[in-house]
mmCIF file of C-alpha atoms in Angstrom:
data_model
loop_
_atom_site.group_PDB
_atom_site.id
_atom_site.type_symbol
_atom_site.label_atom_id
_atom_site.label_comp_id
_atom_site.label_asym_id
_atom_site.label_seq_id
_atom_site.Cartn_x
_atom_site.Cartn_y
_atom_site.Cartn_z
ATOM 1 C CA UNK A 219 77.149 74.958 133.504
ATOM 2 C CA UNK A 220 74.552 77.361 132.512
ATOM 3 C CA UNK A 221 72.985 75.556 129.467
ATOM 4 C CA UNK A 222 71.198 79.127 128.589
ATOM 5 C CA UNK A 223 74.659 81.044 127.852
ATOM 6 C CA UNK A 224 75.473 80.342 124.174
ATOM 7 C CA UNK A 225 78.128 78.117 122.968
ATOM 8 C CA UNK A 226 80.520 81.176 121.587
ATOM 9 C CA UNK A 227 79.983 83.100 124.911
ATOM 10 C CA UNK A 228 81.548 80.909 126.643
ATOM 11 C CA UNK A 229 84.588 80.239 124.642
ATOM 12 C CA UNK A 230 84.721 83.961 124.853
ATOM 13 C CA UNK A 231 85.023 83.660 128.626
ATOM 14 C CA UNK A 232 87.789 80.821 128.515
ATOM 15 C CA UNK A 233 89.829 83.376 126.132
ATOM 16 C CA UNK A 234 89.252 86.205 128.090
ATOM 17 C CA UNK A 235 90.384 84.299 130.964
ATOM 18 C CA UNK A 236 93.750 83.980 129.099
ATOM 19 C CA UNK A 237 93.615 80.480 129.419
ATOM 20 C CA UNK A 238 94.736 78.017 125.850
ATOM 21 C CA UNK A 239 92.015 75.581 125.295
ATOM 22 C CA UNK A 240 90.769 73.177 122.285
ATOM 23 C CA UNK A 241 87.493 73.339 121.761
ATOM 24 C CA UNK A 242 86.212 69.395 121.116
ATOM 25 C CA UNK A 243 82.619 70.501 119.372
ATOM 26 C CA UNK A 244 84.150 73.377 117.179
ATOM 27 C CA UNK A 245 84.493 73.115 113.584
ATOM 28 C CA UNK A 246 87.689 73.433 112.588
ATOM 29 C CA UNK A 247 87.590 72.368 108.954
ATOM 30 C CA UNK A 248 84.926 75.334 108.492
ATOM 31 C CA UNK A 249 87.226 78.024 110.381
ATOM 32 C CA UNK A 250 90.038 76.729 108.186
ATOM 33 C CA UNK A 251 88.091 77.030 105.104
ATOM 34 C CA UNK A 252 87.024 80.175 105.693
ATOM 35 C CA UNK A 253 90.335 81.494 106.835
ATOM 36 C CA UNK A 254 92.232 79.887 103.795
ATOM 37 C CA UNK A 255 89.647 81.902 101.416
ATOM 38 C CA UNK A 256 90.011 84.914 103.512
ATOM 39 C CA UNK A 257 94.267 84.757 103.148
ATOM 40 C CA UNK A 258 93.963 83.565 99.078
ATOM 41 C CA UNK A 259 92.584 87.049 98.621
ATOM 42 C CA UNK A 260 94.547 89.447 100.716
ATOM 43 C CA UNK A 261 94.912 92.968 99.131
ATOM 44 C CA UNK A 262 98.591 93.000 98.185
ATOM 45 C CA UNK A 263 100.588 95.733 96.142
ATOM 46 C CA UNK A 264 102.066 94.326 93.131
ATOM 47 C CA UNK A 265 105.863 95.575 92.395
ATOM 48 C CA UNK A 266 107.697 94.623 88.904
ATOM 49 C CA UNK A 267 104.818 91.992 87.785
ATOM 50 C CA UNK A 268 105.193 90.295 91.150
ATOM 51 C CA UNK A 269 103.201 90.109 94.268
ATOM 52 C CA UNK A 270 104.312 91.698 97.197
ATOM 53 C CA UNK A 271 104.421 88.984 100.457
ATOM 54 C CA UNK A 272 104.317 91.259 103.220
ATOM 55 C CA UNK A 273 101.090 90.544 105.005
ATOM 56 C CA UNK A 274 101.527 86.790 104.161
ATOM 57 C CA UNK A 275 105.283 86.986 105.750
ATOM 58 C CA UNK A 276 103.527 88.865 108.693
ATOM 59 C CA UNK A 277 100.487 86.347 109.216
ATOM 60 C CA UNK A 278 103.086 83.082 109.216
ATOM 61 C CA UNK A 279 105.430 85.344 111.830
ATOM 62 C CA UNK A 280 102.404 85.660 114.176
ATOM 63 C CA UNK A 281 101.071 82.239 113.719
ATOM 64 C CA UNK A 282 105.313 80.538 114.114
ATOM 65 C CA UNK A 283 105.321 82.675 117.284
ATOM 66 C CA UNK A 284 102.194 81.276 118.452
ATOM 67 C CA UNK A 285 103.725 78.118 117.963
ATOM 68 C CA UNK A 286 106.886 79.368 119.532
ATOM 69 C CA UNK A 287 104.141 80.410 122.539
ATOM 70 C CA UNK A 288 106.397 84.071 122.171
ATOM 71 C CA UNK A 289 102.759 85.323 121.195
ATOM 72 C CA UNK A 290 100.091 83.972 124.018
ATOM 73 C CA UNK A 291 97.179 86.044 123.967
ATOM 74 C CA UNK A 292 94.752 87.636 120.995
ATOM 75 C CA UNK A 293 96.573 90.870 122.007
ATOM 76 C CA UNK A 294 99.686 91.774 121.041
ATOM 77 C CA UNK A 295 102.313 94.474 119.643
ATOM 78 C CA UNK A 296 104.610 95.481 117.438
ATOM 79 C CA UNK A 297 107.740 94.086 118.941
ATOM 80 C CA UNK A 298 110.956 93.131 118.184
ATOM 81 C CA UNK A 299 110.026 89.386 118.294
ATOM 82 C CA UNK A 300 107.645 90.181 115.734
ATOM 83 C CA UNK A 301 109.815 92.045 113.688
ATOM 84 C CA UNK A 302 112.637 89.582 113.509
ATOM 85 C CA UNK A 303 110.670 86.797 113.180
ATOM 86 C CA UNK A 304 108.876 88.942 109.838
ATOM 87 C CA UNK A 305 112.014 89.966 108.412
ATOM 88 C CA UNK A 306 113.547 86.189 108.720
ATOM 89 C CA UNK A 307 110.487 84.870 106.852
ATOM 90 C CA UNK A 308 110.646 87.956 104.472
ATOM 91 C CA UNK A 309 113.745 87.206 103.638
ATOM 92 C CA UNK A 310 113.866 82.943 103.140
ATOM 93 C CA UNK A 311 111.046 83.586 100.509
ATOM 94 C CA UNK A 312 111.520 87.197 99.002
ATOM 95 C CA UNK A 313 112.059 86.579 95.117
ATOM 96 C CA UNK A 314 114.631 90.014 95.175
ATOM 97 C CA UNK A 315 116.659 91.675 98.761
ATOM 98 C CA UNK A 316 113.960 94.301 99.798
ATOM 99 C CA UNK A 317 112.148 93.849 103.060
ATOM 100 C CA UNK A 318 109.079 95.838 103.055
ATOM 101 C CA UNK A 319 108.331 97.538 106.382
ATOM 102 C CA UNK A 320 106.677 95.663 108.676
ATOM 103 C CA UNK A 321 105.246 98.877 109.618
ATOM 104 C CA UNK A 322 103.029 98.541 105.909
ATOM 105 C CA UNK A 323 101.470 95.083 106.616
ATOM 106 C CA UNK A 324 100.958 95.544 110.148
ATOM 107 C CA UNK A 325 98.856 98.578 109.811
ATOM 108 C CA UNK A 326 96.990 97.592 106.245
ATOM 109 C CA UNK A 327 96.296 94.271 107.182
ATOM 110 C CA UNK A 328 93.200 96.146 108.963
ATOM 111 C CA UNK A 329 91.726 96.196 105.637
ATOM 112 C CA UNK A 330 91.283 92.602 105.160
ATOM 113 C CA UNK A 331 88.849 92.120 107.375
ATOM 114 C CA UNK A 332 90.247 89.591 110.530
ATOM 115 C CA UNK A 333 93.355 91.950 112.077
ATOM 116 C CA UNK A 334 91.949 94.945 114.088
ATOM 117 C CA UNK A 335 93.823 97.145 115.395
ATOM 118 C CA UNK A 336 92.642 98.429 118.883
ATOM 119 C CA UNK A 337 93.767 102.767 118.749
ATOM 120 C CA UNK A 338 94.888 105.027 121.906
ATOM 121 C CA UNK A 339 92.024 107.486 121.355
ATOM 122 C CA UNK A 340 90.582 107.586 118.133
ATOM 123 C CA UNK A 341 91.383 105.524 114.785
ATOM 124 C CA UNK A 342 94.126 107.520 112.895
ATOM 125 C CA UNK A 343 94.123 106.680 108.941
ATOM 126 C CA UNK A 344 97.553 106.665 107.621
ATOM 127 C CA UNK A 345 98.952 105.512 103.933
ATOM 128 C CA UNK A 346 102.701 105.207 104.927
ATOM 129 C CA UNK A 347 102.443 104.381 108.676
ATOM 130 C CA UNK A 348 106.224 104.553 110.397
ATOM 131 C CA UNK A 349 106.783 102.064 112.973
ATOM 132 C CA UNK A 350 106.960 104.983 115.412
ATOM 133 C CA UNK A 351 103.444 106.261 114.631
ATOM 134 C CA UNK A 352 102.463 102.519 114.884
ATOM 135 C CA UNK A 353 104.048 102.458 118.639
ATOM 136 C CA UNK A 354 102.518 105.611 119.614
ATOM 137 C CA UNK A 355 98.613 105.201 118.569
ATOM 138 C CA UNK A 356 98.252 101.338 118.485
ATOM 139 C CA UNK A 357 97.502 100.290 122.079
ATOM 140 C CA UNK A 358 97.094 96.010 120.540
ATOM 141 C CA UNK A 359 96.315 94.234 117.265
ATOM 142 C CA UNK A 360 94.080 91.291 117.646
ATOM 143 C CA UNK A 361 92.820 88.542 115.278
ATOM 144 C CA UNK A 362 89.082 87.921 114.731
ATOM 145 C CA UNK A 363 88.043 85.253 117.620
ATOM 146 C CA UNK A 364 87.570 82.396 115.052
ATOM 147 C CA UNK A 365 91.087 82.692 113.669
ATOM 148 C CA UNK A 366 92.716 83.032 116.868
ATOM 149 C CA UNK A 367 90.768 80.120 118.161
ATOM 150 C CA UNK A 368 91.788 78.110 115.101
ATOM 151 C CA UNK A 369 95.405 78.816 115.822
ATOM 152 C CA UNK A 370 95.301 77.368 119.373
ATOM 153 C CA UNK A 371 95.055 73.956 117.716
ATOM 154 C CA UNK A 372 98.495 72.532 116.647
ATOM 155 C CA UNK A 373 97.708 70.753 113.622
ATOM 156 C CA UNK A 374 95.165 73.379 112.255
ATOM 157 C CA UNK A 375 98.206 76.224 112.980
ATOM 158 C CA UNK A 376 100.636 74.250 111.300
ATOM 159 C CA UNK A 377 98.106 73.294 108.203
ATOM 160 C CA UNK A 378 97.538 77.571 108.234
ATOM 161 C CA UNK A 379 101.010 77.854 108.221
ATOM 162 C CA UNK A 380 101.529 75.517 105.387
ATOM 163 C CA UNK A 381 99.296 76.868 103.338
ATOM 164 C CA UNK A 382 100.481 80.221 103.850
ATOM 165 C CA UNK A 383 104.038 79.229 102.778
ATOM 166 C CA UNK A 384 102.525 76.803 100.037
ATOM 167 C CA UNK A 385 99.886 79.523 98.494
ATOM 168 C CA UNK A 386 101.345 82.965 99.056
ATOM 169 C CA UNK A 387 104.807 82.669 99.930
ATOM 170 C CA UNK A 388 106.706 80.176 97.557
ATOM 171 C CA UNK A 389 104.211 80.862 94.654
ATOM 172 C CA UNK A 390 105.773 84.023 94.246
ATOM 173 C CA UNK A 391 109.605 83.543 94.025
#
């Protein structure tokens, strides 16, 4: 091992390699942390005096189908996995019967600052994306490398995914 090449560059090789790994000298609790505070304050619309749980129903779809190993990789699509497993989860918690979009959470979710979305040619800016326009200019979505690290470790994905459902899901029914 090349004791020059950074800690993080490495770990960037092992992902890049496509393998799943836990890191042993990574600090989870700090990821987590920061992670938690980055989900409490997601951007979400408000509609009748409630909060909207779209991006919250989307993040706990990814991270169940990462636990489901239906989503393997930091780079992955708008498919009909990800759909279903959205609208389920949309659906146990919604407080009334509309499903937003996924097509609205999976495109503004870019704005809070750990899902990028990787464009065919250039960004396109949209306010009501349609899944279609989603399909056609979105060649992946991919987490920031900390988060998708964090979610490689069982009990740290299932503590994110608790207090997704505990914070920002069942809060608001």
């Amino acid at each position: 091992t090349n004791t020059a090449i950074p800690a993080r560059a490495k770990t960037m090789r092992i992902l890049e390699a496509g393998k799943t790994m836990i890191l042993n000298f990574y600090n989870y609790g700090e990821c987590f942390a920061h992670y938690r505070g980055r989900i409490m304050h997601l951007n979400q619309n408000r509609e009748h005096g409630r909060t909207n749980i779209a991006k919250p129903a989307l993040l706990l779809a990814v991270i169940q189908l990462v636990d489901e190993q239906q989503i393997c990789s930091n780079r992955f699509t708008l498919t009909m996995e990800v759909e279903k497993k959205y609208c389920d989860l949309y659906q146990q918690y919604n407080w009334n019967n509309h499903v937003t979009p996924i097509c609205y959470p999976f495109y503004h979710l870019k704005n809070d600052g750990f899902w990028h979305i990787r464009w065919i040619g250039t960004e396109k800016e949209k306010d009501s994306p349609s899944k279609k326009f989603l399909r056609d200019n979105i060649d992946y979505v991919f987490l920031d490398d900390d988060l998708w690290i964090l979610l490689q470790h069982q009990d740290w994905r299932h503590s994110m995914a608790d207090f997704i459902i505990k914070e920002k899901m069942s809060a608001y029914q």
